[in-house]
Tab-separated table of C-alpha atoms and ligand atoms in Angstrom:
chain	number	residue	atom	x	y	z
A	1	UNK	CA	0.000	0.000	0.000
A	2	UNK	CA	1.243	3.472	-0.857
A	3	UNK	CA	0.268	6.182	1.643
A	4	UNK	CA	0.718	9.818	0.739
A	5	UNK	CA	-0.874	12.218	3.188
A	6	UNK	CA	0.347	15.278	1.331
A	7	UNK	CA	-0.346	17.075	-1.886
A	8	UNK	CA	2.809	18.221	-3.700
A	9	UNK	CA	2.826	21.466	-5.677
A	10	UNK	CA	5.469	22.883	-8.022
A	11	UNK	CA	6.016	26.655	-7.937
A	12	UNK	CA	7.732	28.135	-10.978
A	13	UNK	CA	9.886	31.253	-11.059
A	14	UNK	CA	11.821	33.158	-13.695
A	15	UNK	CA	15.589	33.479	-13.255
A	16	UNK	CA	15.037	36.969	-11.769
A	17	UNK	CA	12.636	35.563	-9.163
A	18	UNK	CA	9.327	36.611	-10.807
A	19	UNK	CA	6.644	34.053	-9.908
A	20	UNK	CA	5.208	32.214	-12.918
A	21	UNK	CA	2.570	30.081	-11.262
A	22	UNK	CA	1.823	26.840	-9.449
A	23	UNK	CA	1.149	23.394	-10.889
A	24	UNK	CA	0.119	20.354	-8.804
A	25	UNK	CA	2.667	17.530	-9.013
A	26	UNK	CA	0.134	14.844	-9.778
A	27	UNK	CA	2.063	12.409	-11.934
A	28	UNK	CA	5.027	11.714	-9.666
A	29	UNK	CA	6.383	8.201	-10.216
A	30	UNK	CA	7.251	7.060	-6.672
A	31	UNK	CA	8.303	3.535	-7.652
A	32	UNK	CA	12.027	4.239	-8.338
A	33	UNK	CA	12.316	5.866	-4.882
A	34	UNK	CA	10.654	2.849	-3.273
A	35	UNK	CA	12.983	0.488	-5.170
A	36	UNK	CA	16.006	2.528	-4.124
A	37	UNK	CA	14.978	2.473	-0.447
A	38	UNK	CA	14.496	-1.303	-0.571
A	39	UNK	CA	17.817	-1.871	-2.302
A	40	UNK	CA	19.599	0.365	0.226
A	41	UNK	CA	18.146	-1.663	3.009
A	42	UNK	CA	18.945	-4.993	1.297
A	43	UNK	CA	22.605	-4.140	0.843
A	44	UNK	CA	23.007	-3.116	4.473
A	45	UNK	CA	20.959	-5.796	6.171
A	46	UNK	CA	22.645	-9.076	7.007
A	47	UNK	CA	19.519	-10.977	5.929
A	48	UNK	CA	17.642	-10.567	2.667
A	49	UNK	CA	14.676	-8.216	2.453
A	50	UNK	CA	11.493	-10.089	1.678
A	51	UNK	CA	7.992	-9.408	2.948
A	52	UNK	CA	4.421	-10.258	2.098
A	53	UNK	CA	2.383	-7.224	3.051
A	54	UNK	CA	4.122	-3.867	2.988
A	55	UNK	CA	3.147	-0.216	3.337
A	56	UNK	CA	5.127	2.596	1.743
A	57	UNK	CA	4.716	6.088	3.179
A	58	UNK	CA	5.913	9.262	1.496
A	59	UNK	CA	6.605	12.137	3.933
A	60	UNK	CA	7.863	15.608	2.990
A	61	UNK	CA	11.148	16.879	4.474
A	62	UNK	CA	11.003	20.681	5.090
A	63	UNK	CA	13.242	22.955	3.009
A	64	UNK	CA	16.390	23.801	5.055
A	65	UNK	CA	16.218	27.571	4.440
A	66	UNK	CA	12.772	28.402	3.018
A	67	UNK	CA	10.958	26.249	5.618
A	68	UNK	CA	7.470	24.719	5.303
A	69	UNK	CA	5.444	24.410	3.111
A	70	UNK	CA	8.568	24.250	0.901
A	71	UNK	CA	10.387	20.970	0.907
A	72	UNK	CA	14.024	20.052	0.518
A	73	UNK	CA	13.036	16.517	-0.336
A	74	UNK	CA	10.984	13.624	0.920
A	75	UNK	CA	11.356	10.488	2.938
A	76	UNK	CA	10.217	7.038	1.886
A	77	UNK	CA	9.461	4.673	4.776
A	78	UNK	CA	8.505	1.075	4.139
A	79	UNK	CA	7.012	-1.132	6.814
A	80	UNK	CA	6.089	-4.805	6.727
A	81	UNK	CA	3.260	-5.810	9.070
A	82	UNK	CA	3.915	-2.611	11.026
A	83	UNK	CA	7.675	-3.144	11.508
A	84	UNK	CA	10.189	-0.830	9.794
A	85	UNK	CA	11.771	-2.455	6.761
A	86	UNK	CA	13.476	0.377	4.883
A	87	UNK	CA	13.698	4.173	4.963
A	88	UNK	CA	15.479	6.596	2.692
A	89	UNK	CA	15.513	10.361	1.989
A	90	UNK	CA	15.564	11.872	-1.484
A	91	UNK	CA	16.279	15.475	-2.556
A	92	UNK	CA	13.675	17.561	-4.397
A	93	UNK	CA	15.651	16.934	-7.641
A	94	UNK	CA	13.452	13.856	-7.803
A	95	UNK	CA	10.660	16.139	-9.083
A	96	UNK	CA	12.782	17.323	-12.038
A	97	UNK	CA	11.109	15.248	-14.782
A	98	UNK	CA	7.690	16.113	-13.351
A	99	UNK	CA	8.683	19.819	-13.366
A	100	UNK	CA	9.843	19.567	-16.985
A	101	UNK	CA	6.457	18.143	-18.029
A	102	UNK	CA	4.623	20.843	-16.063
A	103	UNK	CA	6.869	23.544	-17.570
A	104	UNK	CA	6.046	22.296	-21.072
A	105	UNK	CA	2.365	22.828	-20.187
A	106	UNK	CA	3.111	26.385	-18.999
A	107	UNK	CA	4.918	27.086	-22.280
A	108	UNK	CA	1.826	25.882	-24.164
A	109	UNK	CA	-0.299	28.247	-22.090
A	110	UNK	CA	2.089	31.071	-23.021
A	111	UNK	CA	3.156	31.697	-19.406
A	112	UNK	CA	6.758	31.647	-20.535
A	113	UNK	CA	8.797	31.005	-23.661
A	114	UNK	CA	10.205	27.666	-24.771
A	115	UNK	CA	13.924	27.587	-23.943
A	116	UNK	CA	13.554	30.292	-21.260
A	117	UNK	CA	15.261	29.279	-18.033
A	118	UNK	CA	13.125	28.666	-14.969
A	119	UNK	CA	13.531	27.652	-11.356
A	120	UNK	CA	11.072	25.754	-9.237
A	121	UNK	CA	10.372	25.013	-5.627
A	122	UNK	CA	8.334	22.088	-4.363
A	123	UNK	CA	5.848	22.579	-1.568
A	124	UNK	CA	3.738	20.056	0.316
A	125	UNK	CA	0.325	20.519	1.930
A	126	UNK	CA	-1.421	18.048	4.254
A	127	UNK	CA	-4.390	16.320	2.662
A	128	UNK	CA	-7.679	15.544	4.342
A	129	UNK	CA	-7.280	12.155	6.033
A	130	UNK	CA	-10.315	10.610	4.336
A	131	UNK	CA	-9.240	11.707	0.876
A	132	UNK	CA	-5.693	10.510	1.493
A	133	UNK	CA	-7.036	7.162	2.576
A	134	UNK	CA	-9.195	6.800	-0.522
A	135	UNK	CA	-6.342	7.751	-2.831
A	136	UNK	CA	-3.992	5.436	-1.038
A	137	UNK	CA	-6.247	2.447	-1.520
A	138	UNK	CA	-6.887	3.444	-5.109
A	139	UNK	CA	-3.186	3.327	-5.982
A	140	UNK	CA	-1.886	-0.018	-4.754
A	141	UNK	CA	-3.677	-2.642	-2.711
A	142	UNK	CA	-1.090	-5.061	-1.453
A	143	UNK	CA	2.537	-5.337	-2.309
A	144	UNK	CA	4.933	-8.119	-1.617
A	145	UNK	CA	8.671	-7.716	-1.841
A	146	UNK	CA	10.863	-10.382	-3.346
A	147	UNK	CA	14.432	-10.357	-2.079
A	148	UNK	CA	17.190	-9.704	-4.605
A	149	UNK	CA	19.545	-12.694	-4.456
A	150	UNK	CA	23.000	-11.333	-3.583
A	151	UNK	CA	26.325	-13.144	-3.746
A	152	UNK	CA	28.782	-12.427	-0.966
A	153	UNK	CA	32.022	-11.234	-2.584
A	154	UNK	CA	34.908	-8.835	-2.051
A	155	UNK	CA	34.635	-5.552	-3.912
A	156	UNK	CA	38.466	-5.194	-3.921
A	157	UNK	CA	38.795	-8.369	-5.998
A	158	UNK	CA	36.760	-6.690	-8.722
A	159	UNK	CA	38.241	-3.197	-8.536
A	160	UNK	CA	41.761	-4.642	-8.708
A	161	UNK	CA	40.922	-6.356	-12.016
A	162	UNK	CA	39.234	-3.390	-13.664
A	163	UNK	CA	39.421	0.221	-14.692
A	164	UNK	CA	36.780	2.933	-14.430
A	165	UNK	CA	35.441	4.693	-17.502
A	166	UNK	CA	32.404	6.749	-18.403
A	167	UNK	CA	30.617	9.893	-17.344
A	168	UNK	CA	28.322	10.502	-14.402
A	169	UNK	CA	28.993	9.753	-10.748
A	170	UNK	CA	27.716	6.198	-10.302
A	171	UNK	CA	27.957	6.722	-6.546
A	172	UNK	CA	25.000	4.462	-5.904
A	173	UNK	CA	26.609	1.178	-6.774
A	174	UNK	CA	29.778	0.130	-8.638
A	175	UNK	CA	29.047	-1.691	-11.909
A	176	UNK	CA	31.496	-4.048	-13.632
A	177	UNK	CA	31.257	-5.019	-17.300
A	178	UNK	CA	33.733	-7.551	-18.711
A	179	UNK	CA	35.831	-6.457	-21.690
A	180	UNK	CA	34.605	-9.597	-23.511
A	181	UNK	CA	30.977	-8.371	-23.274
A	182	UNK	CA	31.974	-4.952	-24.676
A	183	UNK	CA	33.830	-6.704	-27.514
A	184	UNK	CA	30.739	-8.779	-28.393
A	185	UNK	CA	28.511	-5.693	-28.271
A	186	UNK	CA	30.970	-3.822	-30.547
A	187	UNK	CA	30.932	-6.625	-33.072
A	188	UNK	CA	27.134	-6.895	-33.133
A	189	UNK	CA	26.788	-3.100	-33.391
A	190	UNK	CA	29.147	-2.950	-36.378
A	191	UNK	CA	27.437	-5.889	-38.068
A	192	UNK	CA	23.989	-4.274	-37.701
A	193	UNK	CA	25.247	-1.210	-39.579
A	194	UNK	CA	22.419	1.302	-40.002
A	195	UNK	CA	19.912	-0.653	-37.905
A	196	UNK	CA	19.627	-0.563	-34.111
A	197	UNK	CA	20.364	-3.838	-32.399
A	198	UNK	CA	20.383	-4.923	-28.780
A	199	UNK	CA	20.303	-7.630	-26.201
A	200	UNK	CA	19.873	-8.563	-22.598
A	201	UNK	CA	22.588	-8.350	-19.906
A	202	UNK	CA	23.020	-11.177	-17.400
A	203	UNK	CA	24.912	-10.908	-14.135
A	204	UNK	CA	24.907	-10.997	-10.360
A	205	UNK	CA	24.303	-8.512	-7.585
A	206	UNK	CA	27.077	-8.856	-4.992
A	207	UNK	CA	27.269	-7.760	-1.398
A	208	UNK	CA	30.594	-6.740	0.049
A	209	UNK	CA	30.336	-5.584	3.681
A	210	UNK	CA	27.579	-2.928	3.709
A	211	UNK	CA	27.838	-2.122	0.051
A	212	UNK	CA	26.425	-3.725	-3.060
A	213	UNK	CA	27.795	-3.894	-6.577
A	214	UNK	CA	26.711	-5.280	-9.903
A	215	UNK	CA	28.827	-7.539	-12.092
A	216	UNK	CA	27.628	-8.251	-15.619
A	217	UNK	CA	28.664	-11.717	-16.769
A	218	UNK	CA	27.276	-12.051	-20.305
A	219	UNK	CA	25.046	-10.589	-22.965
A	220	UNK	CA	22.374	-12.453	-24.902
A	221	UNK	CA	21.795	-10.918	-28.324
A	222	UNK	CA	18.147	-10.202	-29.077
A	223	UNK	CA	17.971	-12.020	-32.387
A	224	UNK	CA	14.242	-11.716	-32.546
A	225	UNK	CA	13.944	-7.960	-32.303
A	226	UNK	CA	11.938	-5.837	-34.676
A	227	UNK	CA	14.607	-3.314	-35.401
A	228	UNK	CA	14.918	-0.290	-37.607
A	229	UNK	CA	17.094	2.792	-37.709
A	230	UNK	CA	15.539	4.444	-34.686
A	231	UNK	CA	14.260	1.786	-32.401
A	232	UNK	CA	14.868	-1.686	-31.085
A	233	UNK	CA	11.883	-3.638	-29.768
A	234	UNK	CA	12.368	-6.790	-27.720
A	235	UNK	CA	9.862	-9.566	-28.377
A	236	UNK	CA	8.691	-12.500	-26.231
A	237	UNK	CA	11.357	-14.635	-27.984
A	238	UNK	CA	14.069	-12.304	-26.659
A	239	UNK	CA	13.040	-13.080	-23.077
A	240	UNK	CA	12.748	-16.806	-23.792
A	241	UNK	CA	16.289	-16.796	-25.233
A	242	UNK	CA	17.594	-14.938	-22.174
A	243	UNK	CA	15.919	-17.356	-19.756
A	244	UNK	CA	17.246	-20.367	-21.721
A	245	UNK	CA	20.753	-18.891	-21.592
A	246	UNK	CA	20.475	-18.508	-17.811
A	247	UNK	CA	19.314	-22.135	-17.459
A	248	UNK	CA	22.069	-23.489	-19.727
A	249	UNK	CA	24.852	-21.510	-18.058
A	250	UNK	CA	24.035	-22.865	-14.547
A	251	UNK	CA	25.303	-19.728	-12.821
A	252	UNK	CA	21.994	-18.526	-11.392
A	253	UNK	CA	22.373	-15.223	-13.150
A	254	UNK	CA	19.758	-12.481	-13.053
A	255	UNK	CA	18.520	-10.287	-15.859
A	256	UNK	CA	20.487	-7.216	-14.817
A	257	UNK	CA	19.768	-4.933	-17.741
A	258	UNK	CA	19.908	-4.483	-21.483
A	259	UNK	CA	22.089	-3.021	-24.175
A	260	UNK	CA	21.286	-1.457	-27.504
A	261	UNK	CA	23.116	0.343	-30.249
A	262	UNK	CA	22.679	3.808	-31.710
A	263	UNK	CA	23.861	3.811	-35.330
A	264	UNK	CA	25.069	7.413	-34.809
A	265	UNK	CA	27.064	7.779	-38.000
A	266	UNK	CA	24.100	6.499	-40.023
A	267	UNK	CA	21.696	8.925	-38.291
A	268	UNK	CA	23.850	11.705	-39.738
A	269	UNK	CA	23.520	12.931	-43.278
A	270	UNK	CA	26.427	11.523	-45.321
A	271	UNK	CA	26.919	14.850	-47.120
A	272	UNK	CA	27.405	16.617	-43.821
A	273	UNK	CA	30.923	18.198	-43.608
A	274	UNK	CA	33.370	16.339	-41.282
A	275	UNK	CA	33.571	19.170	-38.673
A	276	UNK	CA	29.797	19.233	-38.430
A	277	UNK	CA	29.617	15.433	-38.139
A	278	UNK	CA	32.193	15.540	-35.335
A	279	UNK	CA	29.979	17.882	-33.307
A	280	UNK	CA	26.715	16.121	-34.194
A	281	UNK	CA	24.610	15.286	-31.129
A	282	UNK	CA	23.442	12.050	-32.768
A	283	UNK	CA	27.021	10.753	-32.739
A	284	UNK	CA	27.249	11.340	-28.985
A	285	UNK	CA	25.992	9.148	-26.150
A	286	UNK	CA	22.389	9.762	-25.246
A	287	UNK	CA	19.385	7.988	-23.784
A	288	UNK	CA	16.243	8.820	-25.758
A	289	UNK	CA	12.734	9.330	-24.398
A	290	UNK	CA	11.839	5.847	-25.719
A	291	UNK	CA	14.911	4.406	-23.961
A	292	UNK	CA	13.856	5.990	-20.657
A	293	UNK	CA	10.286	4.692	-20.994
A	294	UNK	CA	11.472	1.171	-21.854
A	295	UNK	CA	13.964	1.086	-18.972
A	296	UNK	CA	11.407	2.369	-16.454
A	297	UNK	CA	8.843	-0.266	-17.522
A	298	UNK	CA	11.040	-3.310	-18.046
A	299	UNK	CA	14.058	-2.642	-15.814
A	300	UNK	CA	12.733	-0.781	-12.757
A	301	UNK	CA	14.975	-2.426	-10.129
A	302	UNK	CA	17.560	-0.208	-8.435
A	303	UNK	CA	20.392	-2.394	-9.802
A	304	UNK	CA	19.173	-2.524	-13.429
A	305	UNK	CA	21.449	-0.890	-16.022
A	306	UNK	CA	21.380	-0.025	-19.725
A	307	UNK	CA	24.479	-0.060	-21.908
A	308	UNK	CA	24.391	2.069	-25.060
A	309	UNK	CA	26.894	1.464	-27.887
A	310	UNK	CA	27.085	4.416	-30.253
A	311	UNK	CA	28.504	3.616	-33.672
A	312	UNK	CA	30.191	6.965	-34.355
A	313	UNK	CA	32.666	8.007	-37.067
A	314	UNK	CA	35.351	7.745	-34.389
A	315	UNK	CA	34.481	4.155	-33.427
A	316	UNK	CA	32.160	2.482	-30.955
A	317	UNK	CA	31.535	4.554	-27.826
A	318	UNK	CA	30.036	3.052	-24.699
A	319	UNK	CA	27.841	4.737	-22.124
A	320	UNK	CA	26.092	3.175	-19.170
A	321	UNK	CA	22.794	4.436	-17.769
A	322	UNK	CA	21.151	3.373	-14.544
A	323	UNK	CA	19.295	4.400	-11.408
A	324	UNK	CA	21.293	6.735	-9.193
A	325	UNK	CA	19.385	7.578	-5.992
A	326	UNK	CA	16.201	6.688	-7.940
A	327	UNK	CA	16.987	9.034	-10.847
A	328	UNK	CA	17.828	7.485	-14.213
A	329	UNK	CA	21.090	8.974	-15.480
A	330	UNK	CA	24.425	8.233	-17.105
A	331	UNK	CA	26.875	6.636	-14.705
A	332	UNK	CA	30.478	5.531	-14.489
A	333	UNK	CA	31.329	1.871	-14.836
A	334	UNK	CA	34.297	-0.450	-14.550
A	335	UNK	CA	35.673	-2.542	-17.378
A	336	UNK	CA	36.596	-5.898	-15.953
A	337	UNK	CA	39.531	-8.002	-17.159
A	338	UNK	CA	41.118	-5.524	-19.526
A	339	UNK	CA	43.963	-7.984	-19.773
A	340	UNK	CA	45.146	-7.231	-23.288
A	341	UNK	CA	48.198	-4.958	-22.987
A	342	UNK	CA	47.038	-1.392	-23.546
A	343	UNK	CA	43.875	-2.577	-25.243
A	344	UNK	CA	41.811	0.390	-26.241
A	345	UNK	CA	38.374	0.618	-24.760
A	346	UNK	CA	36.669	2.116	-27.737
A	347	UNK	CA	35.379	5.341	-26.511
A	348	UNK	CA	36.366	8.607	-28.047
A	349	UNK	CA	34.968	11.162	-25.619
A	350	UNK	CA	38.036	11.137	-23.389
A	351	UNK	CA	40.075	8.757	-25.532
A	352	UNK	CA	40.189	6.365	-22.619
A	353	UNK	CA	42.915	3.775	-22.914
A	354	UNK	CA	42.517	0.584	-21.021
A	355	UNK	CA	45.865	-0.512	-19.618
A	356	UNK	CA	46.339	-3.827	-17.924
B	401	ZN	ZN1	18.240	4.365	-27.759
């Protein structure tokens, strides 16, 4: 059950502080925050988190300087049969995507111009108990939590055998991807040429003291995708192939994410001059709106990741996206077993060289 006894409102301002108006934050997706709180608890607890009947409560945290009704963030508390199971605080940045949608509405209404910079504050107001109760029951009835199976390992053993690449902070959880998986993804991306291709990532979640990390072990190409230049769609056969691979490999792997390619250099117009192609946004790493929607629906767990291979003029570039404190963003990752002497991890942004 999800209990929210507050109504959240976004207040928009111009850069110079002029008020632009208020919009209720009605379409907040609380699930990533709930997942993050559960994962946080699972990696710290000696036993695995699993419960039948849970209640999730969202409580505002007052803004440190502006005070109530403004909030600095919110707290997610999860209880199972009345006992505390997990609790976690999140900053008001969590409302960013909601604010962007609301701002687009204000642009349509002509309140401000598209591209004009804005600021926003989030405020919270108590709701009538009865109404809150009704809404709470209308959202989710009963939720059970299935524990994430975690292997007990030593993080140092992995960091010693790897090197960090990529943008973003990745503070939430270290992620390790074997060089062999990147090599396979490169090959499939090149072979697919102008068409997007993809696959599923297998791996394990590990616990090392109070921290958790993810280690990808293999990729299963999605042979049965409906692919075209702009989109890769996984079919039921993709999932069957991934499950068969897990069964055949006998390593009790989990589906830890997915990968797909962006045929960047084919997105670009061939007649485009080289300098322009070099600066082209389509040849850079990005996660599209479709990618975000797919990840949120199919890979909502806090440990789920998405690897993007961009086939650019300069070679294949890798970027990893994942949940960082419940916000989906680009993150750092570690290439495992870069054993080839000075093998180049193909990535042109910082010309990263992978040295053994
Ligand atoms: Zn994409």
